Coordinates of C-alpha atoms in Angstrom, one line a residue:
Chain A
X141 CA -79.2 212.1 84.3
X142 CA -78.7 213.7 87.7
X143 CA -79.5 211.2 90.5
X144 CA -80.1 212.2 94.1
X145 CA -79.6 209.0 96.2
X146 CA -80.4 208.5 99.8
X147 CA -77.8 206.4 101.8
X148 CA -79.9 205.7 104.8
X149 CA -78.8 205.9 108.4
X150 CA -75.6 203.9 109.0
X151 CA -73.1 202.4 106.7
X152 CA -72.4 201.4 103.1
X153 CA -75.0 198.6 103.2
X154 CA -78.0 200.9 103.9
X155 CA -78.2 202.0 100.3
X156 CA -81.0 200.4 98.4
X157 CA -80.3 197.8 95.7
X158 CA -81.7 200.3 93.2
X159 CA -79.4 203.0 94.5
X160 CA -76.4 200.7 94.4
X161 CA -77.0 199.8 90.8
X162 CA -77.1 203.5 89.8
X163 CA -73.9 204.3 91.7
X164 CA -72.0 201.4 90.1
X165 CA -73.0 202.7 86.6
X166 CA -72.6 206.4 87.2
X167 CA -69.8 208.4 85.5
X168 CA -69.2 210.6 88.6
X169 CA -70.3 210.0 92.2
X170 CA -70.4 212.8 94.7
X171 CA -71.0 212.5 98.5
X172 CA -72.6 215.4 100.2
X173 CA -70.6 215.8 103.3
X174 CA -71.7 218.8 105.3
X175 CA -75.3 218.5 106.5
X176 CA -75.0 215.1 108.1
X177 CA -72.5 212.3 108.6
X178 CA -72.5 208.7 107.6
X179 CA -70.9 206.5 110.2
X180 CA -68.3 205.2 107.8
X181 CA -65.6 206.9 105.8
X182 CA -65.3 207.6 102.1
X183 CA -62.8 204.8 101.5
X184 CA -65.2 202.2 102.8
X185 CA -67.9 203.5 100.4
X186 CA -65.4 203.5 97.5
X187 CA -64.4 199.9 98.2
X188 CA -68.0 198.8 98.4
X189 CA -69.1 200.7 95.3
X190 CA -66.0 200.0 93.3
X191 CA -66.2 203.7 92.3
X192 CA -64.3 206.8 93.2
X193 CA -66.3 209.1 95.5
X194 CA -65.8 212.9 95.4
X195 CA -66.6 214.7 98.6
X196 CA -68.9 217.6 98.0
X197 CA -68.7 220.1 100.9
X198 CA -71.0 223.1 101.4
X199 CA -69.0 225.2 99.0
X200 CA -69.2 222.7 96.3
X201 CA -72.9 221.9 96.5
X202 CA -73.8 225.6 96.8
X203 CA -71.4 227.3 94.5
X204 CA -70.1 224.5 92.2
X205 CA -73.5 222.8 91.6
X206 CA -73.3 224.0 88.0
X207 CA -70.1 222.0 87.7
X208 CA -71.7 218.9 89.2
X209 CA -74.7 219.4 86.9
X210 CA -72.7 220.1 83.8
X211 CA -71.5 216.5 83.8
X212 CA -75.1 215.3 84.3
X213 CA -76.1 216.8 80.9
X214 CA -74.0 214.3 79.1
X215 CA -73.6 211.4 81.5
X216 CA -75.0 209.9 84.7
X217 CA -74.0 211.7 87.9
X218 CA -75.0 210.6 91.3
X219 CA -75.0 212.9 94.4
X220 CA -75.2 210.7 97.6
X221 CA -76.9 212.1 100.6
X222 CA -77.0 210.6 104.1
X223 CA -80.6 209.7 105.1
X224 CA -83.2 210.6 102.5
X225 CA -82.7 213.4 99.9
X226 CA -85.7 215.2 101.3
X227 CA -85.2 214.4 105.0
X228 CA -84.1 216.8 107.6
X229 CA -82.0 218.7 105.1
X230 CA -83.6 219.1 101.7
X231 CA -81.9 219.2 98.4
X232 CA -84.6 221.0 96.4
X233 CA -82.3 223.8 95.4
X234 CA -80.0 221.6 93.2
X235 CA -83.0 220.0 91.7
X236 CA -84.4 223.4 90.8
X237 CA -81.1 224.3 89.1
X238 CA -81.1 221.0 87.2
X239 CA -84.6 221.8 86.0
X240 CA -83.5 225.2 84.8
X241 CA -80.8 223.5 82.8
X242 CA -83.2 221.0 81.4
X243 CA -81.2 218.1 83.0
X244 CA -83.4 215.1 83.8
X245 CA -83.3 214.1 87.5
X246 CA -84.3 211.1 89.5
X247 CA -84.5 210.5 93.3
X248 CA -83.8 207.3 95.2
X249 CA -85.5 207.5 98.6
X250 CA -84.2 206.0 101.8
X251 CA -84.8 206.0 105.6
X252 CA -84.2 209.3 107.4
X253 CA -84.5 210.2 111.1
X254 CA -87.9 211.8 110.1
X255 CA -89.4 208.3 109.8
X256 CA -86.9 206.1 111.7
X257 CA -87.8 208.0 114.9
X258 CA -90.7 205.6 115.0
X259 CA -88.2 203.1 116.5
X260 CA -88.9 204.7 119.9
X261 CA -92.4 203.3 120.0
X262 CA -94.3 206.6 119.4
X263 CA -96.7 206.8 116.5
X264 CA -95.5 209.0 113.6
X265 CA -99.2 210.2 113.3
X266 CA -98.9 211.8 116.7
X267 CA -95.9 214.0 116.0
X268 CA -96.3 217.6 115.2
X269 CA -93.7 219.7 113.4
X270 CA -90.1 218.7 113.8
X271 CA -87.6 221.3 115.2
X272 CA -83.9 221.8 115.0
X273 CA -82.0 223.2 118.0
X274 CA -79.0 225.4 116.9
X275 CA -76.0 225.9 119.0
X276 CA -76.3 229.0 121.1
X277 CA -73.4 231.4 121.4
X278 CA -72.9 234.2 123.9
X279 CA -74.4 236.7 121.4
X280 CA -76.8 234.6 119.4
X281 CA -79.5 232.6 121.0
X282 CA -82.2 231.9 118.4
X283 CA -85.3 230.5 119.9
X284 CA -88.0 230.1 117.3
X285 CA -87.8 226.4 117.8
X286 CA -89.1 226.9 121.3
X287 CA -92.3 228.4 120.0
X288 CA -92.7 225.5 117.7
X289 CA -92.3 223.0 120.6
X290 CA -94.9 225.0 122.5
X291 CA -97.3 224.7 119.6
X292 CA -96.9 221.0 119.6
X293 CA -97.3 220.8 123.3
X294 CA -100.4 222.9 123.1
X295 CA -102.0 220.3 120.7
X296 CA -100.7 217.3 122.8
X297 CA -98.4 216.2 120.0
X298 CA -94.9 214.7 120.2
X299 CA -92.0 216.7 118.9
X300 CA -88.9 215.3 117.2
X301 CA -86.0 217.5 118.1
X302 CA -82.9 217.4 115.9
X303 CA -79.6 218.6 117.3
X304 CA -77.2 220.9 115.6
X305 CA -74.3 219.6 113.6
X306 CA -71.3 221.8 112.6
X307 CA -69.2 220.1 109.9
X308 CA -66.5 221.9 108.0
X309 CA -67.2 225.3 109.8
X310 CA -64.5 228.0 109.6
X311 CA -63.7 230.0 112.7
X312 CA -64.8 233.7 112.5
X313 CA -61.1 234.7 112.1
X314 CA -60.4 232.2 109.4
X315 CA -63.6 233.2 107.6
X316 CA -62.7 236.9 107.8
X317 CA -59.2 236.2 106.4
X318 CA -60.5 233.9 103.7
X319 CA -58.5 230.9 105.1
X320 CA -60.0 227.5 104.2
X321 CA -59.2 226.0 107.6
X322 CA -62.0 224.0 109.1
X323 CA -62.9 223.4 112.7
X324 CA -63.3 219.8 113.9
X325 CA -66.9 218.7 113.5
X326 CA -69.2 219.5 116.5
X327 CA -72.3 217.6 117.4
X328 CA -74.7 219.0 119.9
X329 CA -75.0 216.6 122.8
X330 CA -78.4 215.7 124.4
X331 CA -77.1 217.4 127.6
X332 CA -76.7 220.8 125.8
X333 CA -80.0 220.4 124.0
X334 CA -81.8 219.4 127.2
X335 CA -80.5 222.4 129.1
X336 CA -81.6 224.7 126.4
X337 CA -85.1 223.1 126.4
X338 CA -85.2 223.2 130.2
X339 CA -84.4 226.9 130.2
X340 CA -87.7 227.4 128.4
X341 CA -89.8 224.6 129.9
X342 CA -88.7 225.0 133.5
X343 CA -92.3 224.8 134.6
X344 CA -92.6 221.5 132.8
X345 CA -89.9 219.4 134.4
X346 CA -92.3 216.4 134.5
X347 CA -92.5 216.4 130.7
X348 CA -91.6 212.9 129.4
X349 CA -88.6 212.8 127.0
X350 CA -86.8 210.2 125.0
X351 CA -83.2 210.6 123.9
X352 CA -82.3 208.5 120.9
X353 CA -78.6 208.0 119.9
X354 CA -77.3 206.5 116.7
X355 CA -80.8 205.4 115.4
X356 CA -80.6 202.7 112.8
X357 CA -77.0 201.6 113.7
X358 CA -75.9 198.6 115.7
X359 CA -75.1 200.8 118.7
X360 CA -78.6 202.4 118.7
X361 CA -79.4 203.5 122.3
X362 CA -82.6 205.0 123.7
X363 CA -83.1 206.6 127.2
X364 CA -86.6 207.5 128.5
X365 CA -87.3 209.7 131.5
X366 CA -88.5 213.1 132.6
X367 CA -87.0 216.3 131.2
X368 CA -85.4 216.8 134.6
X369 CA -84.0 213.3 134.8
X370 CA -82.4 213.3 131.3
X371 CA -81.0 216.8 131.8
X372 CA -79.1 215.7 134.8
X373 CA -77.5 212.7 133.3
X374 CA -73.7 213.1 132.7
X375 CA -72.8 214.5 129.4
X376 CA -71.2 211.2 128.3
X377 CA -74.2 209.1 129.2
X378 CA -75.4 209.1 125.6
X379 CA -72.2 208.0 123.8
X380 CA -71.1 209.3 120.4
X381 CA -73.3 211.2 117.9
X382 CA -75.8 211.4 116.2
X383 CA -78.5 212.2 118.8
X384 CA -82.0 213.3 118.7
X385 CA -84.7 213.9 121.3
X386 CA -88.5 213.4 121.4
X387 CA -90.7 215.4 123.7
X388 CA -93.8 213.3 124.5
X389 CA -97.1 215.0 124.0
X390 CA -100.2 214.6 126.2
X391 CA -102.1 212.6 123.6
X392 CA -99.7 209.7 124.2
X393 CA -101.3 206.3 124.0
X394 CA -100.8 203.6 126.7
X395 CA -99.1 201.3 124.1
X396 CA -96.6 204.0 123.3
X397 CA -95.7 204.4 127.0
X398 CA -95.5 200.6 127.4
X399 CA -93.2 200.2 124.3
X400 CA -90.8 202.9 125.5
X401 CA -90.8 201.7 129.1
X402 CA -88.1 199.3 128.1
X403 CA -85.7 202.2 128.0
X404 CA -87.0 204.0 131.1
X405 CA -84.3 205.2 133.5
X406 CA -86.5 204.3 136.5
X407 CA -90.1 204.1 137.6
X408 CA -90.7 207.8 137.1
X409 CA -91.5 207.1 133.5
X410 CA -94.6 205.2 134.4
X411 CA -95.5 207.3 137.4
X412 CA -95.4 210.5 135.3
X413 CA -97.3 208.9 132.5
X414 CA -100.0 207.9 134.9
X415 CA -100.1 211.0 137.2
X416 CA -99.2 213.8 134.8
X417 CA -100.3 212.5 131.4
X418 CA -103.3 210.6 132.8
X419 CA -102.3 207.5 130.8
X420 CA -104.1 204.3 131.9
X421 CA -101.2 202.0 132.9
X422 CA -102.4 198.4 133.1
X423 CA -99.8 197.2 135.6
X424 CA -96.4 198.0 136.8
Chain B
X152 CA -83.6 186.6 115.7
X153 CA -86.8 188.3 114.5
X154 CA -86.2 190.9 111.8
X155 CA -88.6 193.6 110.7
X156 CA -87.4 194.8 107.3
X157 CA -88.7 197.8 105.4
X158 CA -89.1 197.3 101.6
X159 CA -89.4 200.9 100.6
X160 CA -91.9 202.3 98.1
X161 CA -91.9 200.5 94.8
X162 CA -90.4 197.1 93.9
X163 CA -88.0 194.4 94.8
X164 CA -84.9 196.6 94.3
X165 CA -86.0 199.2 96.9
X166 CA -84.8 196.9 99.8
X167 CA -81.5 197.9 101.2
X168 CA -78.4 195.9 100.7
X169 CA -78.4 195.1 104.5
X170 CA -82.1 194.0 104.3
X171 CA -81.4 191.8 101.2
X172 CA -78.5 190.0 103.0
X173 CA -80.8 189.2 105.9
X174 CA -83.6 187.9 103.7
X175 CA -81.2 185.7 101.7
X176 CA -80.0 184.1 105.0
X177 CA -83.3 183.9 106.8
X178 CA -85.0 180.5 107.5
X179 CA -88.5 181.9 107.0
X180 CA -89.6 185.1 105.1
X181 CA -93.0 186.6 105.6
X182 CA -94.5 189.5 103.7
X183 CA -97.0 191.6 105.5
X184 CA -99.8 192.0 103.0
X185 CA -102.7 194.0 104.5
X186 CA -101.7 197.5 105.4
X187 CA -100.1 198.5 102.2
X188 CA -99.2 197.1 98.8
X189 CA -96.0 196.8 97.0
X190 CA -96.2 197.5 93.3
X191 CA -94.9 194.0 92.4
X192 CA -96.2 190.6 93.2
X193 CA -94.9 187.9 95.5
X194 CA -93.4 185.8 92.7
X195 CA -91.1 188.6 91.6
X196 CA -89.9 189.1 95.2
X197 CA -89.3 185.3 95.5
X198 CA -87.3 185.2 92.2
X199 CA -85.2 188.2 93.3
X200 CA -84.5 186.9 96.8
X201 CA -84.1 183.3 95.8
X202 CA -86.4 182.5 98.8
X203 CA -89.9 181.4 99.4
X204 CA -92.1 184.3 100.7
X205 CA -95.1 183.5 102.9
X206 CA -97.9 186.1 102.7
X207 CA -98.9 187.2 106.1
X208 CA -102.4 188.7 106.1
X209 CA -104.1 190.6 108.9
X210 CA -105.2 187.3 110.5
X211 CA -101.8 185.9 110.5
X212 CA -99.9 189.0 111.9
X213 CA -102.6 189.6 114.6
X214 CA -103.5 186.0 115.6
X215 CA -100.6 183.9 114.4
X216 CA -97.8 186.1 115.4
X217 CA -96.9 183.6 118.1
X218 CA -96.3 181.1 115.3
X219 CA -94.2 183.5 113.3
X220 CA -92.2 184.3 116.5
X221 CA -91.8 180.7 117.6
X222 CA -89.6 180.1 114.6
X223 CA -87.6 183.2 115.5
X224 CA -86.6 181.7 118.8
X225 CA -84.5 179.1 117.1
X226 CA -83.7 180.6 113.7
X227 CA -83.7 183.8 111.7
X228 CA -87.2 184.9 110.7
X229 CA -87.8 188.1 108.6
X230 CA -91.1 189.9 108.3
X231 CA -91.1 192.2 105.3
X232 CA -93.1 195.4 105.4
X233 CA -93.8 197.8 102.6
X234 CA -92.3 201.2 103.4
X235 CA -90.6 201.5 106.8
X236 CA -91.6 199.2 109.7
X237 CA -92.6 202.3 111.7
X238 CA -94.0 204.3 108.9
X239 CA -97.7 205.0 108.4
X240 CA -98.6 201.7 109.9
X241 CA -96.5 200.6 112.9
X242 CA -95.5 197.2 113.9
X243 CA -94.7 197.8 117.5
X244 CA -97.2 195.2 118.6
X245 CA -95.3 192.2 117.2
X246 CA -92.1 193.6 118.7
X247 CA -93.7 193.8 122.1
X248 CA -94.7 190.2 121.8
X249 CA -91.2 189.2 120.8
X250 CA -89.9 191.1 123.8
X251 CA -92.3 189.2 126.1
X252 CA -91.0 185.9 124.6
X253 CA -87.3 187.1 125.0
X254 CA -86.7 186.8 121.3
X255 CA -84.1 189.2 120.0
X256 CA -85.3 191.6 117.4
X257 CA -83.7 193.9 114.8
X258 CA -85.2 196.5 112.4
X259 CA -84.0 197.5 109.0
X260 CA -85.4 200.9 108.1
X261 CA -86.4 202.2 104.7
X262 CA -88.2 205.0 103.0
X263 CA -91.9 205.5 103.7
X264 CA -94.4 208.0 102.5
X265 CA -93.8 209.9 105.8
X266 CA -90.5 211.1 104.6
X267 CA -90.7 210.6 100.8
X268 CA -93.5 213.1 100.7
X269 CA -90.7 215.7 100.6
X270 CA -90.5 214.9 96.9
X271 CA -93.3 217.4 96.4
X272 CA -91.0 220.3 97.4
X273 CA -92.4 221.1 100.8
X274 CA -90.1 221.1 103.8
X275 CA -90.7 218.2 106.2
X276 CA -90.1 220.6 109.0
X277 CA -93.2 222.5 108.0
X278 CA -95.6 219.6 108.3
X279 CA -97.9 219.2 111.3
X280 CA -99.4 215.8 112.2
X281 CA -100.2 213.4 109.4
X282 CA -103.8 212.2 109.0
X283 CA -105.5 209.2 107.5
X284 CA -108.9 209.5 105.8
X285 CA -111.1 206.5 106.2
X286 CA -113.7 205.4 103.7
X287 CA -117.1 206.9 104.8
X288 CA -120.2 204.6 104.6
X289 CA -123.8 205.6 104.8
X290 CA -123.8 205.0 108.5
X291 CA -120.2 205.6 109.6
X292 CA -118.5 208.9 108.8
X293 CA -115.7 209.3 111.3
X294 CA -114.2 212.8 111.1
X295 CA -111.5 213.2 113.8
X296 CA -109.0 213.6 111.0
X297 CA -110.8 216.8 110.1
X298 CA -110.1 218.3 113.5
X299 CA -106.5 217.4 113.1
X300 CA -106.3 219.1 109.7
X301 CA -107.8 222.2 111.3
X302 CA -105.2 222.1 114.0
X303 CA -102.5 222.2 111.4
X304 CA -104.2 224.9 109.4
X305 CA -104.4 227.0 112.5
X306 CA -100.7 226.8 112.9
X307 CA -100.0 227.4 109.3
X308 CA -98.5 223.9 108.8
X309 CA -98.8 221.5 105.9
X310 CA -100.8 218.3 106.3
X311 CA -99.9 214.9 104.8
X312 CA -103.2 213.2 104.1
X313 CA -103.0 209.4 103.6
X314 CA -105.9 207.7 101.9
X315 CA -107.7 204.6 103.1
X316 CA -106.8 201.2 101.8
X317 CA -109.0 198.1 102.1
X318 CA -107.1 194.9 101.4
X319 CA -108.5 191.5 102.2
X320 CA -111.7 192.9 103.7
X321 CA -114.7 190.6 104.1
X322 CA -118.2 191.8 103.2
X323 CA -120.5 192.2 106.3
X324 CA -122.4 189.2 105.2
X325 CA -119.4 187.0 104.7
X326 CA -118.0 188.2 108.0
X327 CA -121.3 187.3 109.8
X328 CA -121.3 183.9 108.3
X329 CA -117.7 183.3 109.0
X330 CA -116.8 182.9 105.3
X331 CA -113.2 183.7 104.4
X332 CA -114.2 185.4 101.1
X333 CA -112.4 188.6 100.5
X334 CA -113.5 191.7 98.6
X335 CA -111.2 193.0 95.9
X336 CA -108.7 195.6 97.2
X337 CA -110.1 199.1 97.4
X338 CA -107.9 202.2 97.3
X339 CA -109.5 205.6 98.1
X340 CA -109.1 207.9 95.1
X341 CA -108.0 211.6 95.4
X342 CA -111.4 212.5 94.1
X343 CA -113.2 210.8 97.0
X344 CA -110.7 212.2 99.6
X345 CA -111.0 215.7 98.2
X346 CA -114.7 215.6 98.3
X347 CA -114.6 214.6 101.9
X348 CA -112.1 217.4 102.7
X349 CA -114.2 219.9 100.7
X350 CA -117.3 219.1 102.7
X351 CA -115.5 220.3 105.8
X352 CA -113.4 223.1 104.2
X353 CA -116.0 224.5 101.9
X354 CA -115.1 228.0 103.1
X355 CA -111.5 227.4 102.1
X356 CA -111.8 226.5 98.4
X357 CA -108.7 228.6 97.8
X358 CA -106.5 226.3 99.9
X359 CA -103.5 225.0 97.9
X360 CA -103.4 221.2 97.6
X361 CA -101.0 218.7 96.1
X362 CA -102.0 215.3 95.0
X363 CA -99.2 212.8 94.9
X364 CA -99.6 209.5 93.1
X365 CA -97.3 206.5 93.2
X366 CA -94.5 208.3 95.1
X367 CA -91.1 206.7 94.6
X368 CA -92.1 204.7 91.5
X369 CA -91.3 205.4 87.9
X370 CA -94.8 206.6 87.2
X371 CA -94.8 209.0 90.1
X372 CA -97.2 211.9 89.3
X373 CA -97.9 215.1 91.2
X374 CA -100.8 217.6 90.6
X375 CA -100.8 221.0 92.2
X376 CA -103.8 223.4 92.4
X377 CA -106.5 224.7 94.6
X378 CA -108.8 222.4 96.6
X379 CA -111.7 223.4 94.3
X380 CA -109.6 222.7 91.2
X381 CA -108.3 219.2 92.2
X382 CA -111.7 218.2 93.5
X383 CA -113.3 218.8 90.1
X384 CA -110.7 216.8 88.1
X385 CA -112.1 213.6 86.7
X386 CA -111.8 210.5 88.9
X387 CA -109.3 208.9 86.6
X388 CA -107.1 212.0 86.3
X389 CA -104.7 210.6 89.0
X390 CA -104.1 207.1 87.6
X391 CA -103.7 203.9 89.6
X392 CA -103.0 203.8 93.4
X393 CA -101.3 204.6 95.8
X394 CA -102.3 208.3 96.3
X395 CA -101.8 210.8 99.0
X396 CA -102.6 214.5 99.4
X397 CA -100.8 217.5 100.9
X398 CA -102.8 220.5 102.2
X399 CA -100.5 223.5 102.1
X400 CA -100.2 225.6 105.2
X401 CA -99.9 229.4 105.4
X402 CA -96.3 229.3 106.5
X403 CA -95.3 228.1 103.1
X404 CA -92.0 229.4 101.8
X405 CA -91.6 231.0 98.3
X406 CA -89.1 228.3 97.3
X407 CA -91.7 225.6 98.2
X408 CA -94.2 227.3 95.9
X409 CA -91.7 227.6 93.2
X410 CA -90.6 224.0 93.4
X411 CA -94.1 222.7 93.2
X412 CA -95.2 225.1 90.5
X413 CA -93.8 222.6 88.0
X414 CA -96.9 220.5 88.7
X415 CA -99.4 223.3 88.8
X416 CA -102.6 222.7 86.8
X417 CA -102.7 226.4 85.7
X418 CA -101.8 229.9 86.9
X419 CA -104.1 229.7 89.9
X420 CA -101.3 228.0 91.9
X421 CA -99.2 231.1 91.8
X422 CA -102.1 233.5 92.0
X423 CA -103.5 231.9 95.1
X424 CA -100.0 231.6 96.6
X425 CA -99.6 235.4 96.1
X426 CA -103.0 236.7 96.9
X427 CA -104.3 234.3 99.6
X428 CA -101.1 233.0 101.1
X429 CA -99.2 236.3 100.7
X430 CA -96.2 234.5 99.3
X431 CA -93.7 236.8 97.6
X432 CA -93.5 235.4 94.1
X433 CA -90.4 236.7 92.2
X434 CA -91.8 236.5 88.7
X435 CA -94.4 234.6 86.8

């Protein structure tokens, strides 16, 4: 059996009891290590599981998935995935390959940022499509995500904005020379993301925005303010990764504003909610 | 401390290790019992946790939340919630009350249908706003959810459709007379939901739809077909609750179609994907 097991958002204890039982009984345990990061290292997972954990980088999951799956045809193999197996990054491809090889599969779900974002007080029902902001380079500035934000804004819906992560990337030179030397991981900061958003929504500086850092961890932190306010905070104001942003849509409900006001930088949160979003604020 | 703990989708083993530790150490453990159902009964949870579990119905969470929270000011109280605490049904209200009482709170996330829906093979990024279909009565046929589906359709996005649940509802007569007699739980079937959708999208009978039943449980079942096909299946074709539907948007990717073709009722799934959605199908 091939198991895809979600690890949740923070550390070794965020796995479900069901997932842990499977891991403890599996013949081989892989940890997908390139689309996201868990906040703990492999050794801590191994100690907690009592099992050896094999890091599966992009190469392995994409090119050696047949090797992973070949073991699954005769024994139980678990691939651990940060968040939920079908969260921001999906793992449908390896399930399709397993299906083609007639290997039975099972999935153990867990929290992902796609639902844990509700921690900021906004209703999941009022979110439109989620977007991912990629790092821009001097020569490559993809902006399809901007159109998607505009679509949500047009409907008055909130937008969950996920920030780019570069893990185990090779430099262009190392890639060209076939050298397996990896750059240190890079995580887009809210400052970078906000400046990219601001470049497109310059006429909407009074848009309300939430910056969420390390959701589901003991150091979770949320800041609420206008696009202009958050974009001018110092780069280190948000602390270490992971970060995500929420752009508040015009259909926002007074209770959502009230809940998030706990994290407001200053009174502008309520002022803009009242004057720009026309939210009925009970009292200030 | 007041803990809101997500239980995930199926049974007592879907709690996270972190959540289980909190439950085992809490002074009082409540189970929210009106917005969703866990597939196991209270006694099984109690046996697994080694703790007494107090059922908290709608009355209790809405009117007796102060009683729940009063214990939390001096000891650890856990309120267990099926899915994620901020999933389809949010629990921001009781957190706001705790905040007003200066009671510290913590949240343990888990899977909810809002992210586990990825199991059907569609990318979460390509979903627009989720909608809930309420039971229609002879005199009350709310249809704001239809407008929201149309908004998603207009953008080519998928729609997650959640079906109404009535747990611990009183009849109008019992309510009028103040009698605490509850109707048996009612779960909207896909057949009812599909007929309500069809009444509004009659000109779009070639819309692709997925019906997901008991997601995240061992009896999970998925059916894929056109709106007209699924709407004419017999009412018992989907088995017991819980159910949800996905309306496939025009931006659908060939790999999404391929992944879900496993559950297709017949060849119409691929034909409509190719001819109506203009998806490039590699081979049939």
